[in-house]
Amino acid sequence: MPGKTRHSPLKNADRDYLALGLEGSANKFGAGIMKHSKDGSTTVLSNIRHTYITPPGEGFQPRDTALHHREWALKVIDECLVKSGVSMHEIDCICFTKGPGMGAPLQSVALIARTLSLLFNRPLVGVNHCVGHIEMGREITGAQNPVVLYVSGGNTQVIAYSRQCYRIFGETLDIAVGNCLDRFARIIDLSNDPSPGYNIEQEAKKGKRLVSLPYATKGMDISLSGILSAVEAHTLDKKFRSKGASDNSLEEDIITPQDLCFSLQETVFAMLVEITERAMAHIGSKEVLMVGGVGSNERLQQMMAIMAQERQGQVFAMDERFCIDNGIMIAQAGLLSYRMGYETPLAKTTCTQRFRTDEVHVAWRA
Amino acid sequence: MSDDWHSVTLKIPFASEKHALIAKQTIQVDPELQPHAVKRTIEVRGNFLVATFSTLTVRLARLASNSFLENVDLVVRTLEQFSEEAEKPPSS
């Protein structure tokens, strides 16, 4: 990686620091407690999450999601504290997702964070959800200076770090890749348990036929809404069999939902690999870090690894504990901010649905 | 502000003035979604949290009061779960 090594502005911890992180920007509510020790090590003390799963064919609406968080948050936070063995009095700062995400769910979590802050007299730290994913990825995988592919239900961005800012190199021009996959899962009535993306991945493994879908990279960016329309159009094709292949193997020229899952994944993942490769070529990086819920898809990891190996590089990925929205990533990014002297005054702890990754001043990195 | 606006006053008792103040400070951070049509005041009188909504339409009066009460409920449940721990002196 070109460039001289700079000293990290983040000084060594003079004592142990503990942060509580609360996340609720989409349909998962997560609470996590992170410890930054005096010896420089970091430890995940606990990471508890509860997901709002809707019936097949339905997505999650803001109001119901907010109700879910209001119902589950206190139980999850309690379990998180018990599991960590730490009491609220020992926590140094209360970190919460300021944005981006869905308004009502974000606000529900912020209310709890503020109440805890006032009860225990601890500062609040508002965290950018995307930066949370990136910082947790860096922490867990140890990647030094990777191109970050952040892919989830709400976001699809290719990010690289430069001069205290996570710069967006490429992104979706319309919907996120996870959103595209989730909406297709609804079209074919797949279960949302544990998540629609996971079920699409399993169905795709049984696909036998690659159906032609538009391939829509636009320079460094991608467009996904057209592909969603196209794959939906295939379900209206007379060759489509919604129940999958029947035992009657006379029917060979058919399209099954498994074929469409497979085709959709192959197409959109190839597009993601392409724009990631463009960013890698642009900055001369040999590392890819995959974060966000869709980053736990093993087929995407495999395709990314093939590209990275061709460039003598490597892929860093995590399992669903840290890929899918969680509280510990908010604690991690929040604690890094806090140790650099950043706090969010109470009056500024509103949430915002639009919060760009590059709006954050990454003070803790050189 | 017109005299023909609707108004709703909600008075909620808390266990202490401290808790009522926590509720006020927590809830008042988020502005009303339609500040031109909904005027809100939140204050603490003794142990009570007192909120007044002055709204242009009946529908807005319902929405503003409903959302406020939902927020109060969440704060109350959070206080219920954590206030005992908060009162305990931190063990070192």
CSV table of C-alpha atoms in Angstrom, one decimal:
chain,number,residue,atom,x,y,z
A,1,MET,CA,0.0,0.0,0.0
A,2,PRO,CA,1.7,3.3,-1.0
A,3,GLY,CA,2.3,6.1,1.4
A,4,LYS,CA,4.4,6.4,4.5
A,5,THR,CA,3.2,5.1,7.9
A,6,ARG,CA,1.6,7.7,10.0
A,7,HIS,CA,1.3,7.4,13.8
A,8,SER,CA,-2.2,6.7,14.8
A,9,PRO,CA,-3.7,9.7,16.6
A,10,LEU,CA,-5.5,7.3,19.0
A,11,LYS,CA,-3.3,7.2,22.1
A,12,ASN,CA,-3.0,4.0,24.1
A,13,ALA,CA,-5.7,3.6,26.6
A,14,ASP,CA,-4.6,4.9,30.0
A,15,ARG,CA,-7.2,2.5,31.7
A,16,ASP,CA,-9.8,0.0,30.6
A,17,TYR,CA,-12.7,1.6,28.7
A,18,LEU,CA,-16.2,0.1,28.4
A,19,ALA,CA,-18.9,1.1,25.9
A,20,LEU,CA,-22.5,0.0,25.5
A,21,GLY,CA,-23.7,0.0,21.8
A,22,LEU,CA,-27.3,0.1,20.8
A,23,GLU,CA,-28.4,-0.6,17.2
A,24,GLY,CA,-31.9,-0.5,15.7
A,25,SER,CA,-31.8,1.1,12.3
A,26,ALA,CA,-33.6,-1.7,10.5
A,27,ASN,CA,-35.4,-4.9,11.7
A,28,LYS,CA,-32.7,-6.0,14.1
A,29,PHE,CA,-32.2,-4.7,17.6
A,30,GLY,CA,-28.8,-5.3,18.9
A,31,ALA,CA,-26.9,-4.4,22.2
A,32,GLY,CA,-23.2,-5.0,22.7
A,33,ILE,CA,-20.6,-4.2,25.2
A,34,MET,CA,-17.0,-3.6,24.0
A,35,LYS,CA,-13.9,-3.3,26.2
A,36,HIS,CA,-10.7,-1.5,25.2
A,37,SER,CA,-8.1,-2.6,27.7
A,38,LYS,CA,-5.1,-0.7,29.0
A,39,ASP,CA,-2.8,-3.3,27.3
A,40,GLY,CA,-4.2,-2.3,23.9
A,41,SER,CA,-6.4,-5.3,23.4
A,42,THR,CA,-10.1,-5.1,22.5
A,43,THR,CA,-12.7,-7.6,23.8
A,44,VAL,CA,-16.3,-8.3,22.8
A,45,LEU,CA,-17.9,-8.8,26.2
A,46,SER,CA,-21.3,-9.5,24.8
A,47,ASN,CA,-23.3,-9.1,21.6
A,48,ILE,CA,-27.0,-9.9,21.8
A,49,ARG,CA,-29.5,-9.3,18.9
A,50,HIS,CA,-33.2,-9.9,18.3
A,51,THR,CA,-34.6,-9.8,14.7
A,52,TYR,CA,-38.1,-8.8,13.7
A,53,ILE,CA,-39.1,-11.5,11.2
A,54,THR,CA,-42.1,-10.9,9.0
A,55,PRO,CA,-44.3,-13.6,7.4
A,56,PRO,CA,-43.3,-14.8,3.9
A,57,GLY,CA,-44.2,-12.3,1.2
A,58,GLU,CA,-44.1,-9.3,3.6
A,59,GLY,CA,-41.4,-6.8,4.3
A,60,PHE,CA,-41.0,-4.8,7.5
A,61,GLN,CA,-42.7,-1.4,7.8
A,62,PRO,CA,-41.3,1.4,10.0
A,63,ARG,CA,-44.1,1.5,12.5
A,64,ASP,CA,-44.1,-2.3,13.2
A,65,THR,CA,-40.4,-2.4,13.4
A,66,ALA,CA,-40.4,0.5,15.9
A,67,LEU,CA,-43.0,-1.5,18.0
A,68,HIS,CA,-40.8,-4.5,17.8
A,69,HIS,CA,-37.7,-2.6,19.1
A,70,ARG,CA,-39.8,-1.0,21.9
A,71,GLU,CA,-41.0,-4.5,22.9
A,72,TRP,CA,-37.6,-6.2,22.8
A,73,ALA,CA,-34.9,-3.6,23.5
A,74,LEU,CA,-35.0,-3.7,27.3
A,75,LYS,CA,-34.8,-7.5,27.4
A,76,VAL,CA,-31.9,-7.5,25.0
A,77,ILE,CA,-30.0,-4.8,26.9
A,78,ASP,CA,-30.6,-6.7,30.1
A,79,GLU,CA,-29.3,-10.0,28.6
A,80,CYS,CA,-26.4,-8.1,27.2
A,81,LEU,CA,-25.4,-6.7,30.6
A,82,VAL,CA,-25.9,-10.0,32.4
A,83,LYS,CA,-23.8,-11.9,29.8
A,84,SER,CA,-21.0,-9.4,30.0
A,85,GLY,CA,-20.7,-9.5,33.7
A,86,VAL,CA,-20.5,-5.7,33.7
A,87,SER,CA,-22.9,-3.2,35.4
A,88,MET,CA,-24.2,0.0,33.9
A,89,HIS,CA,-22.1,2.0,36.4
A,90,GLU,CA,-18.9,0.6,34.8
A,91,ILE,CA,-19.9,1.7,31.3
A,92,ASP,CA,-18.0,4.8,30.1
A,93,CYS,CA,-20.3,5.9,27.3
A,94,ILE,CA,-23.6,4.9,25.7
A,95,CYS,CA,-23.3,4.7,21.9
A,96,PHE,CA,-26.3,4.5,19.7
A,97,THR,CA,-27.0,4.6,15.9
A,98,LYS,CA,-27.7,8.2,14.9
A,99,GLY,CA,-28.3,7.1,11.3
A,100,PRO,CA,-28.7,6.2,8.5
A,101,GLY,CA,-31.8,4.0,8.7
A,102,MET,CA,-35.5,4.0,9.3
A,103,GLY,CA,-36.8,6.9,11.3
A,104,ALA,CA,-39.2,5.5,13.9
A,105,PRO,CA,-37.0,2.5,14.8
A,106,LEU,CA,-33.9,4.8,15.2
A,107,GLN,CA,-35.8,7.2,17.4
A,108,SER,CA,-37.1,4.4,19.6
A,109,VAL,CA,-33.5,3.3,20.3
A,110,ALA,CA,-32.4,6.9,20.8
A,111,LEU,CA,-35.1,7.4,23.5
A,112,ILE,CA,-33.7,4.4,25.5
A,113,ALA,CA,-30.1,5.6,25.1
A,114,ARG,CA,-31.0,9.1,26.3
A,115,THR,CA,-32.9,7.7,29.3
A,116,LEU,CA,-29.9,5.5,30.3
A,117,SER,CA,-27.5,8.4,29.8
A,118,LEU,CA,-29.5,10.7,32.1
A,119,LEU,CA,-30.1,7.9,34.7
A,120,PHE,CA,-26.5,6.9,35.0
A,121,ASN,CA,-24.9,10.2,34.1
A,122,ARG,CA,-22.9,8.9,31.2
A,123,PRO,CA,-22.2,10.7,27.8
A,124,LEU,CA,-24.0,9.7,24.6
A,125,VAL,CA,-22.1,9.0,21.4
A,126,GLY,CA,-24.1,9.1,18.2
A,127,VAL,CA,-22.6,6.7,15.6
A,128,ASN,CA,-22.9,6.4,11.9
A,129,HIS,CA,-24.2,2.9,11.1
A,130,CYS,CA,-21.9,2.4,8.1
A,131,VAL,CA,-18.8,3.5,10.0
A,132,GLY,CA,-19.9,1.0,12.7
A,133,HIS,CA,-19.8,-1.8,10.2
A,134,ILE,CA,-16.4,-0.8,8.8
A,135,GLU,CA,-14.8,-0.4,12.3
A,136,MET,CA,-16.1,-3.8,13.4
A,137,GLY,CA,-14.8,-5.3,10.2
A,138,ARG,CA,-11.3,-3.8,10.7
A,139,GLU,CA,-11.3,-5.0,14.3
A,140,ILE,CA,-12.4,-8.6,13.8
A,141,THR,CA,-10.4,-9.3,10.6
A,142,GLY,CA,-7.4,-7.1,11.2
A,143,ALA,CA,-7.4,-5.9,7.6
A,144,GLN,CA,-5.0,-3.0,7.4
A,145,ASN,CA,-6.2,-0.7,4.6
A,146,PRO,CA,-8.7,-2.6,2.5
A,147,VAL,CA,-11.3,-1.5,0.0
A,148,VAL,CA,-14.5,-2.0,1.9
A,149,LEU,CA,-17.6,-3.5,0.2
A,150,TYR,CA,-20.5,-2.5,2.4
A,151,VAL,CA,-23.5,-4.5,1.3
A,152,SER,CA,-26.7,-4.8,3.2
A,153,GLY,CA,-30.5,-4.4,2.9
A,154,GLY,CA,-30.2,-0.6,3.2
A,155,ASN,CA,-26.8,0.2,1.8
A,156,THR,CA,-24.5,-0.8,-1.0
A,157,GLN,CA,-21.2,1.2,-1.1
A,158,VAL,CA,-17.6,0.7,-2.1
A,159,ILE,CA,-15.5,2.6,0.4
A,160,ALA,CA,-11.9,3.4,0.9
A,161,TYR,CA,-10.2,5.3,3.6
A,162,SER,CA,-8.1,8.4,3.0
A,163,ARG,CA,-7.1,11.2,5.3
A,164,GLN,CA,-9.6,10.7,8.1
A,165,CYS,CA,-12.6,10.1,5.9
A,166,TYR,CA,-14.2,6.9,4.6
A,167,ARG,CA,-14.7,7.9,1.0
A,168,ILE,CA,-17.4,6.4,-1.2
A,169,PHE,CA,-15.9,5.3,-4.4
A,170,GLY,CA,-19.0,3.6,-5.9
A,171,GLU,CA,-22.5,2.8,-4.8
A,172,THR,CA,-25.9,1.8,-5.9
A,173,LEU,CA,-27.7,4.4,-7.9
A,174,ASP,CA,-31.1,3.2,-6.7
A,175,ILE,CA,-31.7,0.3,-4.3
A,176,ALA,CA,-29.4,-1.7,-2.1
A,177,VAL,CA,-28.4,-5.2,-3.1
A,178,GLY,CA,-29.9,-6.7,0.0
A,179,ASN,CA,-33.1,-4.8,-0.7
A,180,CYS,CA,-33.2,-6.3,-4.2
A,181,LEU,CA,-32.7,-9.8,-2.9
A,182,ASP,CA,-35.2,-9.4,-0.1
A,183,ARG,CA,-37.9,-8.0,-2.5
A,184,PHE,CA,-37.3,-10.9,-4.8
A,185,ALA,CA,-37.7,-13.3,-1.9
A,186,ARG,CA,-41.1,-11.7,-1.2
A,187,ILE,CA,-42.1,-12.2,-4.9
A,188,ILE,CA,-41.4,-15.9,-4.7
A,189,ASP,CA,-42.8,-16.2,-1.2
A,190,LEU,CA,-39.7,-17.4,0.5
A,191,SER,CA,-39.5,-17.5,4.3
A,192,ASN,CA,-37.9,-14.5,6.0
A,193,ASP,CA,-36.5,-16.8,8.8
A,194,PRO,CA,-33.7,-16.4,9.6
A,195,SER,CA,-33.4,-13.8,6.8
A,196,PRO,CA,-34.6,-13.7,3.2
A,197,GLY,CA,-31.1,-13.4,1.9
A,198,TYR,CA,-30.0,-16.6,3.6
A,199,ASN,CA,-32.9,-18.5,2.1
A,200,ILE,CA,-32.2,-17.1,-1.4
A,201,GLU,CA,-28.6,-18.3,-1.0
A,202,GLN,CA,-29.8,-21.8,-0.1
A,203,GLU,CA,-32.3,-22.0,-2.9
A,204,ALA,CA,-29.7,-20.7,-5.4
A,205,LYS,CA,-27.5,-23.7,-4.7
A,206,LYS,CA,-30.3,-25.9,-6.2
A,207,GLY,CA,-30.5,-23.7,-9.3
A,208,LYS,CA,-29.7,-25.4,-12.6
A,209,ARG,CA,-30.2,-22.7,-15.2
A,210,LEU,CA,-28.7,-19.2,-15.7
A,211,VAL,CA,-31.4,-17.0,-16.9
A,212,SER,CA,-30.4,-13.8,-18.8
A,213,LEU,CA,-30.7,-10.7,-16.6
A,214,PRO,CA,-29.5,-7.1,-17.4
A,215,TYR,CA,-26.0,-6.5,-16.1
A,216,ALA,CA,-26.0,-2.9,-14.9
A,217,THR,CA,-22.7,-1.4,-13.8
A,218,LYS,CA,-22.4,2.3,-14.4
A,219,GLY,CA,-18.8,3.2,-14.1
A,220,MET,CA,-17.9,2.9,-10.5
A,221,ASP,CA,-21.6,2.5,-9.5
A,222,ILE,CA,-24.4,0.0,-10.0
A,223,SER,CA,-28.1,0.1,-10.7
A,224,LEU,CA,-30.3,-2.7,-9.3
A,225,SER,CA,-34.0,-1.7,-9.7
A,226,GLY,CA,-34.0,-2.7,-13.4
A,227,ILE,CA,-32.7,-6.1,-12.5
A,228,LEU,CA,-35.4,-6.6,-9.9
A,229,SER,CA,-38.0,-5.8,-12.5
A,230,ALA,CA,-36.4,-8.2,-15.0
A,231,VAL,CA,-36.2,-11.1,-12.6
A,232,GLU,CA,-39.8,-10.4,-11.6
A,233,ALA,CA,-40.8,-10.5,-15.2
A,234,HIS,CA,-39.4,-14.0,-15.5
A,235,THR,CA,-41.9,-15.2,-12.9
A,236,LEU,CA,-44.6,-14.2,-15.3
A,237,ASP,CA,-43.0,-16.1,-18.1
A,238,LYS,CA,-44.9,-19.2,-19.3
A,239,LYS,CA,-41.9,-21.3,-18.6
A,240,PHE,CA,-41.9,-20.4,-14.9
A,241,ARG,CA,-42.9,-23.1,-12.5
A,242,SER,CA,-43.5,-21.6,-9.1
A,243,LYS,CA,-43.4,-24.9,-7.3
A,244,GLY,CA,-40.1,-25.8,-8.8
A,245,ALA,CA,-39.2,-28.8,-10.9
A,246,SER,CA,-41.9,-31.4,-10.8
A,247,ASP,CA,-41.0,-35.1,-10.6
A,248,ASN,CA,-42.2,-35.3,-14.2
A,249,SER,CA,-38.8,-34.9,-15.8
A,250,LEU,CA,-40.3,-34.7,-19.3
A,251,GLU,CA,-40.5,-31.0,-18.7
A,252,GLU,CA,-37.0,-29.7,-19.1
A,253,ASP,CA,-37.4,-26.3,-20.6
A,254,ILE,CA,-38.7,-24.7,-17.4
A,255,ILE,CA,-37.6,-21.9,-15.1
A,256,THR,CA,-37.8,-22.6,-11.4
A,257,PRO,CA,-37.5,-20.2,-8.5
A,258,GLN,CA,-34.2,-21.8,-7.7
A,259,ASP,CA,-32.9,-21.0,-11.2
A,260,LEU,CA,-34.0,-17.3,-10.7
A,261,CYS,CA,-32.3,-17.2,-7.2
A,262,PHE,CA,-29.1,-18.5,-8.8
A,263,SER,CA,-29.3,-16.2,-11.8
A,264,LEU,CA,-30.0,-13.1,-9.6
A,265,GLN,CA,-27.2,-13.8,-7.2
A,266,GLU,CA,-24.7,-14.5,-10.0
A,267,THR,CA,-25.6,-11.3,-11.8
A,268,VAL,CA,-25.7,-8.9,-9.0
A,269,PHE,CA,-22.7,-10.4,-7.2
A,270,ALA,CA,-20.6,-10.2,-10.4
A,271,MET,CA,-21.5,-6.5,-10.6
A,272,LEU,CA,-20.4,-6.0,-7.0
A,273,VAL,CA,-17.1,-7.8,-7.7
A,274,GLU,CA,-16.6,-5.6,-10.7
A,275,ILE,CA,-17.0,-2.3,-8.9
A,276,THR,CA,-14.9,-3.5,-6.0
A,277,GLU,CA,-12.2,-4.4,-8.5
A,278,ARG,CA,-12.3,-1.0,-10.0
A,279,ALA,CA,-11.8,0.6,-6.7
A,280,MET,CA,-8.9,-1.7,-5.9
A,281,ALA,CA,-7.3,-0.9,-9.2
A,282,HIS,CA,-7.8,2.8,-8.7
A,283,ILE,CA,-6.1,3.0,-5.3
A,284,GLY,CA,-3.7,0.0,-5.7
A,285,SER,CA,-5.1,-2.0,-2.8
A,286,LYS,CA,-4.8,-5.7,-2.3
A,287,GLU,CA,-7.3,-6.2,0.4
A,288,VAL,CA,-11.1,-6.4,0.3
A,289,LEU,CA,-13.2,-6.2,3.5
A,290,MET,CA,-16.8,-7.3,3.2
A,291,VAL,CA,-19.2,-5.9,5.7
A,292,GLY,CA,-23.0,-5.7,6.0
A,293,GLY,CA,-25.6,-8.4,6.1
A,294,VAL,CA,-25.1,-9.5,2.4
A,295,GLY,CA,-21.4,-9.8,3.2
A,296,SER,CA,-22.2,-13.1,5.0
A,297,ASN,CA,-23.3,-14.6,1.7
A,298,GLU,CA,-20.8,-17.4,1.0
A,299,ARG,CA,-21.2,-17.3,-2.8
A,300,LEU,CA,-20.4,-13.6,-2.8
A,301,GLN,CA,-17.3,-14.3,-0.6
A,302,GLN,CA,-16.2,-17.0,-3.0
A,303,MET,CA,-16.6,-14.8,-6.1
A,304,MET,CA,-14.8,-11.9,-4.4
A,305,ALA,CA,-12.0,-14.3,-3.4
A,306,ILE,CA,-11.5,-15.4,-7.0
A,307,MET,CA,-11.1,-11.8,-8.2
A,308,ALA,CA,-8.8,-11.0,-5.3
A,309,GLN,CA,-6.6,-13.9,-5.9
A,310,GLU,CA,-6.2,-13.0,-9.5
A,311,ARG,CA,-4.8,-9.7,-8.3
A,312,GLN,CA,-2.6,-11.4,-5.6
A,313,GLY,CA,-4.9,-10.0,-2.9
A,314,GLN,CA,-7.2,-11.4,-0.3
A,315,VAL,CA,-10.7,-11.1,1.0
A,316,PHE,CA,-11.6,-10.4,4.7
A,317,ALA,CA,-15.0,-11.5,5.7
A,318,MET,CA,-16.9,-12.2,8.9
A,319,ASP,CA,-19.6,-14.5,10.1
A,320,GLU,CA,-23.2,-13.4,10.7
A,321,ARG,CA,-22.6,-12.4,14.3
A,322,PHE,CA,-20.7,-9.3,13.1
A,323,CYS,CA,-21.8,-8.9,9.5
A,324,ILE,CA,-25.5,-8.6,10.2
A,325,ASP,CA,-26.5,-5.4,12.1
A,326,ASN,CA,-25.4,-5.7,15.7
A,327,GLY,CA,-24.8,-3.5,18.8
A,328,ILE,CA,-21.2,-4.3,19.3
A,329,MET,CA,-20.2,-2.5,16.1
A,330,ILE,CA,-21.9,0.6,17.4
A,331,ALA,CA,-20.0,0.2,20.7
A,332,GLN,CA,-16.7,-0.2,18.8
A,333,ALA,CA,-17.1,2.8,16.5
A,334,GLY,CA,-18.5,4.9,19.4
A,335,LEU,CA,-15.7,4.0,21.8
A,336,LEU,CA,-13.1,5.0,19.2
A,337,SER,CA,-14.8,8.3,18.8
A,338,TYR,CA,-15.2,8.7,22.5
A,339,ARG,CA,-11.5,8.1,23.1
A,340,MET,CA,-10.7,10.9,20.7
A,341,GLY,CA,-12.8,13.2,22.8
A,342,TYR,CA,-16.1,13.1,20.8
A,343,GLU,CA,-19.5,13.1,22.6
A,344,THR,CA,-22.9,14.0,21.3
A,345,PRO,CA,-24.7,16.6,23.5
A,346,LEU,CA,-28.2,15.6,24.5
A,347,ALA,CA,-29.8,18.2,22.3
A,348,LYS,CA,-28.1,16.8,19.3
A,349,THR,CA,-29.0,13.2,19.8
A,350,THR,CA,-31.8,13.3,17.2
A,351,CYS,CA,-31.7,10.6,14.5
A,352,THR,CA,-31.4,11.0,10.8
A,353,GLN,CA,-32.5,8.7,8.0
A,354,ARG,CA,-29.8,10.1,5.7
A,355,PHE,CA,-26.3,10.1,7.1
A,356,ARG,CA,-23.5,9.7,4.5
A,357,THR,CA,-20.5,7.6,5.4
A,358,ASP,CA,-18.2,10.3,4.3
A,359,GLU,CA,-19.7,12.9,6.7
A,360,VAL,CA,-17.9,11.4,9.6
A,361,HIS,CA,-14.6,12.8,10.7
A,362,VAL,CA,-12.5,9.6,11.3
A,363,ALA,CA,-10.4,11.2,14.0
A,364,TRP,CA,-9.0,8.0,15.4
A,365,ARG,CA,-7.1,7.1,12.3
A,366,ALA,CA,-4.0,8.8,10.8
B,1,MET,CA,-51.7,30.8,17.1
B,2,SER,CA,-55.5,30.7,16.4
B,3,ASP,CA,-58.0,30.4,19.1
B,4,ASP,CA,-59.9,27.8,17.1
B,5,TRP,CA,-57.0,25.3,17.4
B,6,HIS,CA,-57.5,22.0,19.3
B,7,SER,CA,-55.6,21.5,22.5
B,8,VAL,CA,-54.7,18.5,24.6
B,9,THR,CA,-53.0,18.5,28.0
B,10,LEU,CA,-51.5,15.3,29.4
B,11,LYS,CA,-50.4,15.0,33.0
B,12,ILE,CA,-48.3,12.0,33.9
B,13,PRO,CA,-47.1,11.3,37.5
B,14,PHE,CA,-43.6,9.9,38.0
B,15,ALA,CA,-42.0,8.3,41.0
B,16,SER,CA,-39.9,11.4,41.6
B,17,GLU,CA,-39.2,14.9,40.1
B,18,LYS,CA,-35.9,13.5,39.0
B,19,HIS,CA,-37.6,10.8,36.9
B,20,ALA,CA,-40.0,13.4,35.5
B,21,LEU,CA,-37.1,15.6,34.4
B,22,ILE,CA,-35.4,12.6,32.8
B,23,ALA,CA,-38.6,12.0,30.8
B,24,LYS,CA,-38.8,15.6,29.8
B,25,GLN,CA,-35.2,15.9,28.7
B,26,THR,CA,-35.4,12.6,26.8
B,27,ILE,CA,-38.6,13.3,24.9
B,28,GLN,CA,-38.2,17.0,24.1
B,29,VAL,CA,-35.0,16.4,22.0
B,30,ASP,CA,-37.1,15.2,19.0
B,31,PRO,CA,-39.0,18.0,17.4
B,32,GLU,CA,-42.6,17.6,16.2
B,33,LEU,CA,-42.9,16.4,12.6
B,34,GLN,CA,-45.2,19.3,11.7
B,35,PRO,CA,-44.1,22.2,13.8
B,36,HIS,CA,-46.4,24.6,11.9
B,37,ALA,CA,-49.5,22.6,12.8
B,38,VAL,CA,-48.5,21.2,16.2
B,39,LYS,CA,-47.2,23.4,19.0
B,40,ARG,CA,-45.9,21.5,22.0
B,41,THR,CA,-44.8,22.4,25.4
B,42,ILE,CA,-43.3,20.0,27.9
B,43,GLU,CA,-42.7,20.9,31.5
B,44,VAL,CA,-42.2,19.4,34.9
B,45,ARG,CA,-44.4,20.4,37.9
B,46,GLY,CA,-43.4,18.5,41.0
B,47,ASN,CA,-43.5,14.8,40.2
B,48,PHE,CA,-45.6,15.4,37.1
B,49,LEU,CA,-44.7,15.6,33.5
B,50,VAL,CA,-47.1,18.0,31.8
B,51,ALA,CA,-47.4,18.2,28.1
B,52,THR,CA,-49.7,20.5,26.1
B,53,PHE,CA,-50.4,20.1,22.4
B,54,SER,CA,-52.1,22.8,20.4
B,55,THR,CA,-52.9,21.5,17.0
B,56,LEU,CA,-54.5,22.6,13.8
B,57,THR,CA,-56.7,19.5,13.2
B,58,VAL,CA,-58.2,16.8,15.4
B,59,ARG,CA,-56.2,14.2,13.6
B,60,LEU,CA,-53.0,15.9,14.5
B,61,ALA,CA,-54.1,16.2,18.1
B,62,ARG,CA,-54.6,12.4,18.1
B,63,LEU,CA,-51.3,11.7,16.4
B,64,ALA,CA,-49.3,14.0,18.6
B,65,SER,CA,-50.8,12.8,21.9
B,66,ASN,CA,-50.5,9.1,20.8
B,67,SER,CA,-46.9,9.4,19.8
B,68,PHE,CA,-46.0,11.4,23.0
B,69,LEU,CA,-47.7,8.7,25.2
B,70,GLU,CA,-45.9,5.9,23.4
B,71,ASN,CA,-42.6,7.7,24.1
B,72,VAL,CA,-43.5,8.2,27.7
B,73,ASP,CA,-44.3,4.5,28.0
B,74,LEU,CA,-40.9,3.6,26.7
B,75,VAL,CA,-39.1,6.0,29.0
B,76,VAL,CA,-41.2,4.7,32.0
B,77,ARG,CA,-40.4,1.1,31.2
B,78,THR,CA,-36.7,1.9,30.8
B,79,LEU,CA,-36.8,3.7,34.2
B,80,GLU,CA,-38.6,0.8,35.7
B,81,GLN,CA,-35.9,-1.6,34.6
B,82,PHE,CA,-32.9,0.4,35.4
B,83,SER,CA,-33.6,3.0,38.2
B,84,GLU,CA,-33.0,0.5,41.0
B,85,GLU,CA,-29.5,-0.2,39.6
B,86,ALA,CA,-28.9,3.5,39.1
B,87,GLU,CA,-29.7,4.3,42.8
B,88,LYS,CA,-27.3,1.6,44.0
B,89,PRO,CA,-23.8,3.1,44.6
B,90,PRO,CA,-21.4,1.8,42.1
B,91,SER,CA,-19.3,-1.0,43.6
B,92,SER,CA,-15.6,-0.6,42.8
